[in-house]
Amino acid sequence: MPMKRRLTSWIAAACLALPLTGTAAKAEDPFMVGFIYPTPVADVGWAKQLDLGREAIEEAYGDRVTTRVVENIPEGPDAGRVMNQLVADGADFVMLGSFGYMNDGLRLAQRSPDVDFIHASGFRQAENFGTFTARGYEGFYLTGLAAGMVTESNTIGIVAAFAIPEVIAEVNAVTLAARKENPDVNIRIVWVNTWFDPAREQEAARALISQGADVIFSLHQDTPSVVNVAQSEGVYVVNTGSDMSAHGPDAVLGSVVTDWTDYFVEAVGASLEGTFTGHDERGGLASGMVSVAAWNDVLTEEQMARINEVEAALISGEAHVFAGPLNDQRGTERVAEGEVLPDPEIFGMDWLVEGLTGSLPQ
Amino acid sequence: MGTMLVFLLSGTLLAATPLLLAAMGELIVERSGILNLSIEGMMALGAVVGFATIMATGSHWLALGAGGLAGVALSVLFAGVVLLALGNQVATGIAVGILGLGLSGLIGKPYEGMTVAPMKRMPIPVLSEIPIIGPGLFNHSLLVYLAPLLAVGLWWMLRSTRVGLVIRAVGESPESAHAIGYSVLMTRFLAIMTGGFMAGLAGAFIATVSATLWSDGMIAGRGWIVVALVVFATWRVDRLVIGAYLFGLATIAELLVQGAGIRVPSQLLTSIPYIATIVAISILSMDGRKMRLNAPASLGRTYNSTA
Amino acid sequence: MMRLPWIVEPRIGRTGPRALLAPLIAVATTILAAVVLMSSQGVAPSRAIWQLYIAPLSSLYNLSEVLLKMAPLLIIAQALAIGFRAKVWNIGAEGQLLLGAIGGSLLPLWFNDSVNPMMLPAMALCGMLFGIGWAALAAFLRTRFNANEILVTLMLNSIALQLLYYLVSGPLRDPYGFNFPQSALFPQVAMLPSLFGMGRANVSIIVALLATVAAWIFVERSMTGYKLQVGGVAPDAARYAGFREKRAVWLSLCIGGAAAGLAGVFEVAGPLGQLQRVVSPGYGFAAIIVAFLGGLNAIGILFAAFFMAVIYVGGDMAQASAGVPYAVNTSLQGVLLVSYIAARLFVDYRVRWRRDITQQGAN
């Protein structure tokens, strides 16, 4: 054992003796914030919204922080190395921008108690490892109302990425809202089973349009692929993440925008002060983490008033998207009259509400 | 129902066109005895160069041409290594493919997530007036109609022209072709460049005509489907056309079936073209004589053209 | 008729030290390309070379990452090279790896609270069998129906990926995993022990080194290895040597399947700790590059695997520390192999100007 340790320390010493321009002395440097995105930063999309949060951090703390971005890191065995490198380079705060970074991130957090982490859409926390999720379903409830108002064919189509709870909750919210506004509405859904294949997403949107959909929901497509189709086919579209109305000025009925700036600034602030504790941050309409941008002019003043009224009720807590009575597709009661679905069940949703045509992919 | 059928037809054509274009190129290459596994990379490079061109010029035709030329550039590298440096075709194909994917990511960085206007459609007079079939089949951009016409041309070229004869002879036995006095090197070089052009064109088609946007990784495995198609077709143009449209039909039908609320195991459907290809290769190779009629005998074998 | 102004003739016999020429040219070209590409991204050349080639070796943690990355490349490449030498082109290692990962995951998922120390060996065996089974499909179709194994293994890669997607979003999905397409975490007994007590390198690299020794012995010292090689180069000669082509196909593919399957188990039991949609960042394809870079030679492959692992890790680090897009690294891998294959010309062949030969003839 001593022998082995001596060998190890010898190797370590030898390595340190190398001219290391790569390692950084931690002491006097500004507070370093590292961001890891699963996709490249484009002018719209998931990574873009996260990056706006990073810019807000720079703006809020000026010279006290430096930020560094690593983009296009696929979930998989290599992600761990990249986040480790950030920490080795002296990062004091790391934002992990994809669910799939969870296990590597948690392990790194255990090893690096001085570094604080926040992790997108995860469900495991630690003292220095927090998670954050947007209540996107609240925004989709509002746009679902609008869809129910404007549809003439009474058919709404949904192009959905993967059947994870976040997306399922959004699909359900759209259905509940649209049918509340217009009980005759028929909802069709196509799971493309990819986060990323723009051509296939567009084919899915066209398939739904050909089946009569005149409002399309683009759930978690990172590019304006579906928005583009809606614009050229003359139907309405609701998209996720960024305001994509520039890509579909007539088509975008509303964009459900996620805004991480307040939360990121607050989390980094806490980390700077040394008061960071890993918790599960969930923000919706009330906190401004979710909002609907670019409402289409086709919505009349009365209709907007109605939407605003529901929005106010959701914000005040008077109303809830998943309020009972609520049945699933098989007709089984999931939420009783007078109750609301508790958070853990919303973020673990694996059933579709009554009235949806379509199923969860196997 | 009507609009669904229209989409079934138009969606199939749109999905199949780039596959058919690239597969025709690969068919020529393989007929000359060369296995080019770098299609995915060539399509990706064609896509990004096409997209960059349309951003700069606004012209779809220039974009398609530039995409094709990007494929040619990469194919010249492939041809040089395989024909002049006598490199192993499998390894070289994989290497050049990786290079193409890497370069496309680099060049495409500034265009990530951007969109362009769709290409103008050219409805064919009279025919496009027919209900369902008209808007389904005869209201597309020019290249969609050109692809099957090109296939007819390719079929005729391989079958009845001297060029076709030379390509087939070279692919069958470069030694004999050389002995008769054909230039194996020249034939294969040109075949590979043609294949590169078609792959680049197909990539540019996806980026600027069908998807009208650029994003890293957007070719999403279509290059491998192209390789599969050529084998599925057992190196015959007629079967290649059928295969490409069948494949397009399958992808579109799956989405329609899902939209209609019918439960389908989507992964199985995605696998069908690959399974079908394996079955096709097996059945057709089983009968040695039949296989020999179609398969280029020298496919994948290194040939020293200086000897 | 077009004639090239030079002719190339195969060299007969051992290539000797000349064989080093190709890797050296390839590495030099790659470094040059790295400098050019990195400069185009606004990174100074010295920094670029540091990041890509030296930083990965500059700390124990980084070195352990290199070894972690090297293990699957080495295991698969050694096995593929055996087949490639026999001219059996198994390019389905990626699919065989995925099957191995699936097979290896079944036991820890079914017996999730197991503490049985035989868990790991059983997983390895199961994964290898799955890998062999997937490769055997291609071997069967080749020997029974004469179906080209390049194309069949290629198709099997795509099918394996869809099978994995199906399993992680259906039957093998973690019931408590919030519907995310991934399996439950493996129990501790199903995880490979780490090597230095730090970093992520694990015993897989030891197995990979053992596999290297085994491959060397098999090829250089065993009769079967010899026959396989002869059989590959010239089927007629092999039949003369009493070796059937069918056996070469079966043997090559099964060795490849077993190795790739094992590498798959090492991924899920190592850095991943579960079965998920992304199991391999293309190890099966990268191993083909490694096999060729190593000149299809056991010792050469050892160095090639190390070098590839270094540029993989260097690329990740350059991305994290210097903001170099990963596409640079992908491009460099392409450059490395393309230039190596091109440079092999001067190793395997003699290149002479026609003019010189004619002059010699005149003399």
XYZ file of N, CA, C and O in Angstrom, chain A residues 19-165:
588
model
N 4.785 21.527 -18.044
C 4.326 22.918 -18.154
C 2.824 22.968 -18.385
O 2.351 22.829 -19.503
N 2.087 23.135 -17.333
C 0.631 23.034 -17.438
C 0.009 24.397 -17.690
O -0.247 25.149 -16.769
N -0.224 24.692 -18.932
C -0.957 25.926 -19.198
C -2.444 25.691 -19.014
O -3.209 26.605 -18.878
N -2.827 24.422 -19.033
C -4.246 24.106 -18.991
C -4.865 24.239 -17.611
O -6.021 24.578 -17.484
N -4.097 23.982 -16.567
C -4.694 24.044 -15.245
C -4.739 25.488 -14.759
O -3.900 26.305 -15.098
N -5.745 25.777 -13.985
C -5.915 27.143 -13.540
C -5.811 27.189 -12.025
O -6.309 26.326 -11.326
N -5.156 28.199 -11.524
C -5.128 28.391 -10.086
C -6.475 28.951 -9.685
O -6.969 29.894 -10.273
N -7.086 28.325 -8.658
C -8.474 28.678 -8.367
C -8.600 29.983 -7.573
O -9.597 30.671 -7.684
N -7.579 30.279 -6.787
C -7.735 31.283 -5.740
C -8.263 32.648 -6.210
O -9.362 33.049 -5.857
N -7.499 33.336 -7.051
C -7.808 34.732 -7.322
C -8.722 34.944 -8.524
O -9.133 36.053 -8.807
N -8.997 33.849 -9.238
C -9.790 33.999 -10.460
C -11.206 34.441 -10.147
O -11.719 34.195 -9.075
N -11.848 35.072 -11.142
C -13.269 35.335 -10.948
C -14.035 34.022 -10.901
O -13.556 32.991 -11.348
N -15.230 34.108 -10.372
C -16.119 32.960 -10.237
C -16.459 32.429 -11.624
O -16.943 33.156 -12.484
N -16.160 31.164 -11.867
C -16.371 30.653 -13.224
C -17.640 29.808 -13.316
O -17.874 28.916 -12.512
N -18.435 30.145 -14.314
C -19.694 29.442 -14.540
C -19.598 28.666 -15.848
O -19.269 29.246 -16.885
N -19.835 27.367 -15.790
C -19.759 26.545 -16.999
C -21.138 26.076 -17.427
O -21.959 25.704 -16.585
N -21.401 26.140 -18.730
C -22.690 25.701 -19.269
C -22.464 24.580 -20.274
O -21.618 24.707 -21.156
N -23.219 23.507 -20.167
C -23.104 22.424 -21.146
C -24.451 22.218 -21.829
O -25.470 22.016 -21.155
N -24.447 22.296 -23.152
C -25.685 22.112 -23.920
C -25.602 20.846 -24.757
O -24.550 20.519 -25.287
N -26.724 20.173 -24.943
C -26.706 18.957 -25.757
C -26.678 19.247 -27.255
O -26.349 18.377 -28.049
N -27.060 20.453 -27.642
C -27.135 20.792 -29.062
C -26.359 22.082 -29.300
O -26.029 22.789 -28.350
N -26.066 22.409 -30.554
C -25.401 23.683 -30.814
C -26.353 24.855 -30.518
O -27.573 24.718 -30.657
N -25.774 25.980 -30.137
C -26.601 27.170 -29.917
C -26.990 27.742 -31.271
O -26.135 28.082 -32.081
N -28.281 27.799 -31.534
C -28.760 28.407 -32.770
C -29.462 29.707 -32.400
O -29.397 30.130 -31.253
N -30.146 30.341 -33.367
C -30.791 31.595 -32.975
C -32.140 31.367 -32.294
O -32.744 32.302 -31.805
N -32.598 30.117 -32.291
C -33.779 29.762 -31.504
C -33.542 28.363 -30.934
O -32.614 27.688 -31.338
N -34.389 27.951 -30.009
C -34.315 26.571 -29.533
C -33.857 26.450 -28.089
O -33.603 27.435 -27.399
N -33.786 25.219 -27.645
C -33.479 24.872 -26.255
C -32.166 25.493 -25.792
O -32.102 26.181 -24.778
N -31.096 25.235 -26.574
C -29.780 25.723 -26.154
C -29.757 27.253 -26.148
O -29.121 27.875 -25.297
N -30.474 27.848 -27.087
C -30.519 29.306 -27.140
C -31.134 29.887 -25.871
O -30.625 30.862 -25.301
N -32.235 29.271 -25.398
C -32.896 29.793 -24.205
C -31.978 29.670 -22.992
O -31.900 30.574 -22.176
N -31.267 28.531 -22.913
C -30.315 28.365 -21.813
C -29.222 29.420 -21.912
O -28.777 29.989 -20.919
N -28.806 29.698 -23.138
C -27.713 30.639 -23.342
C -28.137 32.068 -22.986
O -27.314 32.865 -22.532
N -29.408 32.385 -23.189
C -29.901 33.698 -22.769
C -29.757 33.822 -21.253
O -29.418 34.891 -20.734
N -29.979 32.700 -20.551
C -29.793 32.691 -19.106
C -28.340 32.953 -18.735
O -28.047 33.680 -17.781
N -27.446 32.397 -19.520
C -26.022 32.624 -19.270
C -25.672 34.098 -19.468
O -24.957 34.700 -18.659
N -26.214 34.683 -20.534
C -25.949 36.109 -20.778
C -26.467 36.957 -19.621
O -25.823 37.944 -19.226
N -27.622 36.550 -19.084
C -28.188 37.300 -17.964
C -27.265 37.227 -16.753
O -27.120 38.205 -16.004
N -26.626 36.083 -16.574
C -25.681 35.944 -15.457
C -24.520 36.915 -15.638
O -24.125 37.618 -14.712
N -24.003 36.962 -16.876
C -22.884 37.874 -17.140
C -23.296 39.312 -16.877
O -22.543 40.114 -16.313
N -24.504 39.638 -17.309
C -24.980 41.002 -17.148
C -25.149 41.344 -15.666
O -24.792 42.432 -15.220
N -25.691 40.375 -14.905
C -26.003 40.647 -13.505
C -24.746 40.766 -12.646
O -24.700 41.574 -11.728
N -23.733 39.969 -12.954
C -22.586 39.939 -12.043
C -21.308 40.520 -12.633
O -20.294 40.585 -11.956
N -21.368 40.921 -13.900
C -20.245 41.639 -14.503
C -18.911 40.949 -14.328
O -18.753 39.773 -14.653
N -17.938 41.678 -13.784
C -16.575 41.172 -13.677
C -16.423 40.073 -12.628
O -15.398 39.408 -12.578
N -17.426 39.929 -11.808
C -17.273 38.919 -10.752
C -17.327 37.498 -11.311
O -16.869 36.569 -10.661
N -17.930 37.344 -12.485
C -18.020 35.997 -13.054
C -17.438 35.942 -14.467
O -17.371 36.952 -15.167
N -16.966 34.768 -14.826
C -16.705 34.495 -16.244
C -17.570 33.285 -16.585
O -17.825 32.449 -15.727
N -18.021 33.225 -17.820
C -18.817 32.064 -18.198
C -18.142 31.348 -19.351
O -17.412 31.940 -20.125
N -18.378 30.068 -19.406
C -17.834 29.282 -20.506
C -18.908 28.319 -20.998
O -19.643 27.740 -20.201
N -18.989 28.170 -22.317
C -20.028 27.347 -22.925
C -19.407 26.144 -23.613
O -18.413 26.283 -24.322
N -19.967 24.987 -23.399
C -19.605 23.824 -24.206
C -20.900 23.319 -24.831
O -21.832 22.971 -24.118
N -20.957 23.312 -26.156
C -22.215 22.949 -26.803
C -22.080 21.645 -27.578
O -20.986 21.164 -27.804
N -23.233 21.118 -27.967
C -23.273 19.932 -28.803
C -22.623 18.720 -28.144
O -21.851 18.005 -28.780
N -22.899 18.493 -26.870
C -22.352 17.334 -26.158
C -23.437 16.270 -26.076
O -24.414 16.432 -25.352
N -23.296 15.183 -26.833
C -24.336 14.161 -26.782
C -24.373 13.493 -25.415
O -23.364 13.412 -24.719
N -25.577 13.022 -25.050
C -25.696 12.255 -23.825
C -24.996 10.931 -24.070
O -25.199 10.310 -25.086
N -24.161 10.543 -23.157
C -23.436 9.295 -23.393
C -22.151 9.301 -22.611
O -21.931 10.174 -21.766
N -21.280 8.326 -22.886
C -20.106 8.148 -22.030
C -19.136 9.331 -22.043
O -18.319 9.452 -21.151
N -19.228 10.212 -23.060
C -18.248 11.291 -23.125
C -18.657 12.546 -22.360
O -17.821 13.400 -22.074
N -19.932 12.653 -22.033
C -20.403 13.866 -21.371
C -19.703 14.059 -20.027
O -19.353 15.177 -19.652
N -19.461 12.947 -19.324
C -18.817 13.014 -18.025
C -17.444 13.670 -18.096
O -17.052 14.436 -17.227
N -16.730 13.366 -19.174
C -15.385 13.910 -19.324
C -15.438 15.424 -19.496
O -14.623 16.158 -18.934
N -16.407 15.875 -20.271
C -16.490 17.301 -20.570
C -16.813 18.097 -19.306
O -16.171 19.106 -19.014
N -17.771 17.599 -18.521
C -18.099 18.355 -17.311
C -16.958 18.299 -16.315
O -16.681 19.271 -15.610
N -16.255 17.167 -16.299
C -15.104 17.060 -15.418
C -14.025 18.071 -15.813
O -13.383 18.682 -14.971
N -13.839 18.237 -17.107
C -12.845 19.177 -17.596
C -13.207 20.601 -17.168
O -12.344 21.374 -16.775
N -14.485 20.920 -17.223
C -14.924 22.247 -16.784
C -14.542 22.472 -15.324
O -14.014 23.518 -14.958
N -14.801 21.454 -14.507
C -14.478 21.584 -13.092
C -12.960 21.655 -12.900
O -12.456 22.460 -12.120
N -12.236 20.833 -13.659
C -10.776 20.860 -13.561
C -10.230 22.222 -13.973
O -9.220 22.683 -13.454
N -10.906 22.874 -14.909
C -10.468 24.198 -15.346
C -10.854 25.280 -14.348
O -10.589 26.454 -14.576
N -11.532 24.894 -13.293
C -11.819 25.848 -12.238
C -13.247 26.341 -12.181
O -13.523 27.373 -11.562
N -14.176 25.634 -12.815
C -15.563 26.072 -12.743
C -16.067 25.969 -11.311
O -15.765 25.021 -10.595
N -16.819 26.991 -10.877
C -17.378 26.989 -9.536
C -18.865 26.667 -9.568
O -19.466 26.367 -8.549
N -19.442 26.777 -10.753
C -20.879 26.561 -10.900
C -21.081 25.961 -12.283
O -20.547 26.478 -13.265
N -21.823 24.862 -12.343
C -21.998 24.202 -13.637
C -23.478 24.007 -13.917
O -24.223 23.536 -13.045
N -23.922 24.392 -15.107
C -25.294 24.154 -15.538
C -25.267 23.007 -16.536
O -24.588 23.076 -17.559
N -25.981 21.928 -16.231
C -26.038 20.757 -17.112
C -27.346 20.801 -17.880
O -28.420 20.628 -17.307
N -27.258 21.047 -19.183
C -28.452 21.363 -19.952
C -29.179 20.194 -20.579
O -29.868 20.374 -21.570
N -29.020 18.988 -20.056
C -29.784 17.898 -20.632
C -30.034 16.822 -19.594
O -29.182 16.549 -18.743
N -31.188 16.205 -19.682
C -31.544 15.175 -18.718
C -30.479 14.090 -18.629
O -30.135 13.623 -17.555
N -29.948 13.695 -19.793
C -29.025 12.569 -19.844
C -27.697 12.795 -19.142
O -26.895 11.878 -19.034
N -27.443 14.004 -18.662
C -26.187 14.255 -17.952
C -26.300 13.901 -16.467
O -25.373 14.110 -15.697
N -27.455 13.362 -16.058
C -27.753 13.232 -14.633
C -26.730 12.405 -13.860
O -26.174 12.875 -12.878
N -26.488 11.160 -14.307
C -25.656 10.277 -13.486
C -24.218 10.756 -13.389
O -23.634 10.780 -12.313
N -23.657 11.166 -14.538
C -22.292 11.685 -14.502
C -22.227 12.950 -13.658
O -21.269 13.159 -12.913
N -23.238 13.786 -13.789
C -23.261 15.039 -13.038
C -23.318 14.801 -11.537
O -22.590 15.433 -10.771
N -24.163 13.863 -11.126
C -24.271 13.568 -9.703
C -22.963 13.036 -9.137
O -22.533 13.430 -8.060
N -22.329 12.154 -9.912
C -21.050 11.598 -9.458
C -20.007 12.707 -9.309
O -19.275 12.758 -8.329
N -19.978 13.594 -10.300
C -19.011 14.689 -10.249
C -19.315 15.607 -9.063
O -18.397 16.079 -8.375
N -20.602 15.826 -8.813
C -20.992 16.697 -7.705
C -20.533 16.117 -6.368
O -20.102 16.840 -5.476
N -20.622 14.787 -6.256
C -20.164 14.147 -5.023
C -18.664 14.352 -4.821
O -18.203 14.592 -3.715
N -17.935 14.248 -5.947
C -16.478 14.396 -5.869
C -16.055 15.841 -5.655
O -14.949 16.098 -5.209
N -16.905 16.785 -6.071
C -16.517 18.193 -6.041
C -17.472 18.984 -5.155
O -18.315 19.718 -5.645
N -17.344 18.838 -3.859
C -18.304 19.492 -2.963
C -18.258 21.019 -3.037
O -19.208 21.678 -2.633
N -17.157 21.583 -3.576
C -17.060 23.042 -3.646
C -17.754 23.630 -4.858
O -17.833 24.841 -5.020
N -18.180 22.749 -5.758
C -18.794 23.233 -6.987
C -20.300 23.002 -6.893
O -20.740 21.970 -6.420
N -21.070 23.982 -7.334
C -22.522 23.828 -7.342
C -23.000 23.500 -8.753
O -22.467 24.020 -9.730
N -24.016 22.642 -8.821
C -24.542 22.206 -10.121
C -26.035 22.462 -10.189
O -26.738 22.302 -9.195
N -26.514 22.821 -11.364
C -27.950 22.744 -11.610
C -28.159 21.924 -12.876
O -27.369 21.991 -13.818
N -29.222 21.144 -12.870
C -29.414 20.140 -13.913
C -30.833 20.218 -14.463
O -31.802 20.222 -13.703
N -30.929 20.278 -15.795
C -32.224 20.433 -16.440
C -33.044 19.155 -16.387
O -32.540 18.076 -16.667
N -34.303 19.266 -16.049
C -35.329 18.212 -16.076
C -35.027 16.946 -15.289
O -35.665 15.933 -15.505
N -34.067 16.980 -14.389
C -33.740 15.762 -13.643
C -34.662 15.552 -12.460
O -35.537 16.361 -12.185
N -34.481 14.421 -11.778
C -35.317 14.160 -10.615
C -34.512 13.760 -9.387
O -35.058 13.341 -8.388
N -33.192 13.854 -9.455
C -32.398 13.542 -8.271
C -31.606 14.776 -7.843
O -31.001 15.446 -8.672
N -31.622 15.041 -6.532
C -30.913 16.209 -6.031
C -29.875 15.799 -4.995
O -29.929 14.699 -4.467
N -28.924 16.699 -4.756
C -27.965 16.511 -3.672
C -27.701 17.902 -3.096
O -28.208 18.898 -3.608
N -26.889 17.943 -2.047
C -26.610 19.211 -1.365
C -26.148 20.292 -2.360
O -26.599 21.427 -2.315
N -25.254 19.905 -3.271
C -24.733 20.883 -4.243
C -25.222 20.586 -5.660
O -24.570 20.914 -6.631
N -26.361 19.913 -5.750
C -26.844 19.507 -7.066
C -28.357 19.742 -7.129
O -29.137 18.983 -6.554
N -28.748 20.806 -7.788
C -30.170 21.129 -7.898
C -30.703 20.788 -9.275
O -29.947 20.537 -10.209
N -32.031 20.742 -9.369
C -32.631 20.458 -10.670
C -33.624 21.563 -11.002
O -34.130 22.245 -10.109
N -33.881 21.740 -12.285
C -34.886 22.738 -12.663
C -35.721 22.244 -13.835
O -35.213 21.601 -14.736
N -37.000 22.513 -13.745
C -37.938 22.110 -14.789
C -38.964 23.220 -14.952
O -39.408 23.802 -13.962
N -39.324 23.481 -16.184
C -40.366 24.486 -16.412
C -41.719 23.794 -16.459
O -41.840 22.682 -16.958
N -42.711 24.461 -15.932
C -44.072 23.946 -16.056
C -44.612 24.365 -17.414
O -45.539 25.175 -17.517
N -44.002 23.783 -18.437
C -44.390 24.138 -19.801
C -45.864 23.863 -20.050
O -46.512 24.556 -20.834
N -46.403 22.883 -19.329
C -47.802 22.512 -19.569
C -48.742 23.685 -19.318
O -49.807 23.756 -19.911
N -48.350 24.609 -18.424
C -49.226 25.765 -18.182
C -49.321 26.645 -19.426
O -50.401 27.114 -19.796
N -48.171 26.837 -20.058
C -48.184 27.611 -21.303
C -48.959 26.886 -22.391
O -49.686 27.503 -23.179
N -48.820 25.566 -22.427
C -49.530 24.816 -23.460
C -51.031 24.779 -23.181
O -51.831 24.639 -24.091
N -51.405 24.923 -21.930
C -52.829 24.994 -21.626
C -53.423 26.258 -22.267
O -54.467 26.199 -22.917
N -52.711 27.369 -22.114
C -53.207 28.637 -22.689
C -53.273 28.553 -24.215
O -54.258 28.942 -24.839
N -52.204 28.023 -24.818
C -52.216 27.930 -26.285
C -53.220 26.886 -26.741
O -53.779 26.992 -27.830
N -53.477 25.885 -25.886
C -54.500 24.885 -26.203
C -55.873 25.538 -26.286
O -56.674 25.225 -27.176
N -56.146 26.479 -25.368
C -57.400 27.230 -25.428
C -57.500 27.959 -26.768
O -58.520 27.900 -27.468
N -56.391 28.638 -27.119
C -56.389 29.407 -28.364
C -56.616 28.489 -29.557
O -57.364 28.820 -30.485
N -55.980 27.313 -29.517
C -56.144 26.369 -30.623
C -57.597 25.946 -30.755
O -58.138 25.888 -31.861
N -58.232 25.684 -29.612
C -59.639 25.317 -29.630
C -60.499 26.432 -30.213
O -61.519 26.185 -30.856
N -60.072 27.686 -30.014
C -60.834 28.821 -30.528
C -60.690 28.985 -32.032
O -61.646 29.312 -32.735
N -59.473 28.798 -32.544
C -59.253 29.148 -33.959
C -59.458 27.976 -34.916
O -59.598 28.184 -36.116
N -59.482 26.754 -34.406
C -59.567 25.634 -35.348
C -60.916 25.623 -36.056
O -61.969 25.821 -35.439
N -60.876 25.464 -37.366
C -62.117 25.391 -38.136
C -62.434 23.947 -38.489
O -63.573 23.558 -38.662
N -61.391 23.157 -38.622
C -61.595 21.747 -38.965
C -61.845 20.916 -37.719
O -62.072 19.709 -37.811
N -61.766 21.563 -36.547
C -61.891 20.864 -35.274
C -60.868 19.739 -35.125
O -61.111 18.740 -34.474
N -59.730 19.908 -35.771
C -58.674 18.913 -35.634
C -57.367 19.614 -35.280
O -56.961 20.559 -35.964
N -56.764 19.150 -34.210
C -55.479 19.701 -33.793
C -54.443 18.581 -33.873
O -54.720 17.453 -33.481
N -53.287 18.881 -34.434
C -52.235 17.874 -34.563
C -51.065 18.188 -33.647
O -50.736 19.351 -33.435
N -50.469 17.148 -33.097
C -49.309 17.345 -32.219
C -48.131 16.531 -32.743
O -48.251 15.323 -32.957
N -47.019 17.210 -32.998
C -45.774 16.508 -33.322
C -44.956 16.488 -32.043
O -44.539 17.532 -31.554
N -44.772 15.298 -31.466
C -44.106 15.224 -30.172
C -42.816 14.431 -30.289
O -42.723 13.483 -31.063
N -41.812 14.826 -29.515
C -40.494 14.198 -29.601
C -40.526 12.825 -28.931
O -40.746 11.814 -29.589
N -40.310 12.790 -27.644
C -40.313 11.529 -26.916
C -41.406 11.551 -25.871
O -41.761 12.599 -25.356
N -41.907 10.369 -25.524
C -42.971 10.297 -24.543
C -42.408 10.333 -23.129
O -42.577 9.408 -22.358
N -41.696 11.408 -22.792
C -41.258 11.585 -21.409
C -42.339 12.390 -20.695
O -43.152 13.060 -21.329
N -42.368 12.329 -19.358
C -43.467 12.947 -18.619
C -43.702 14.416 -18.979
O -44.835 14.849 -19.114
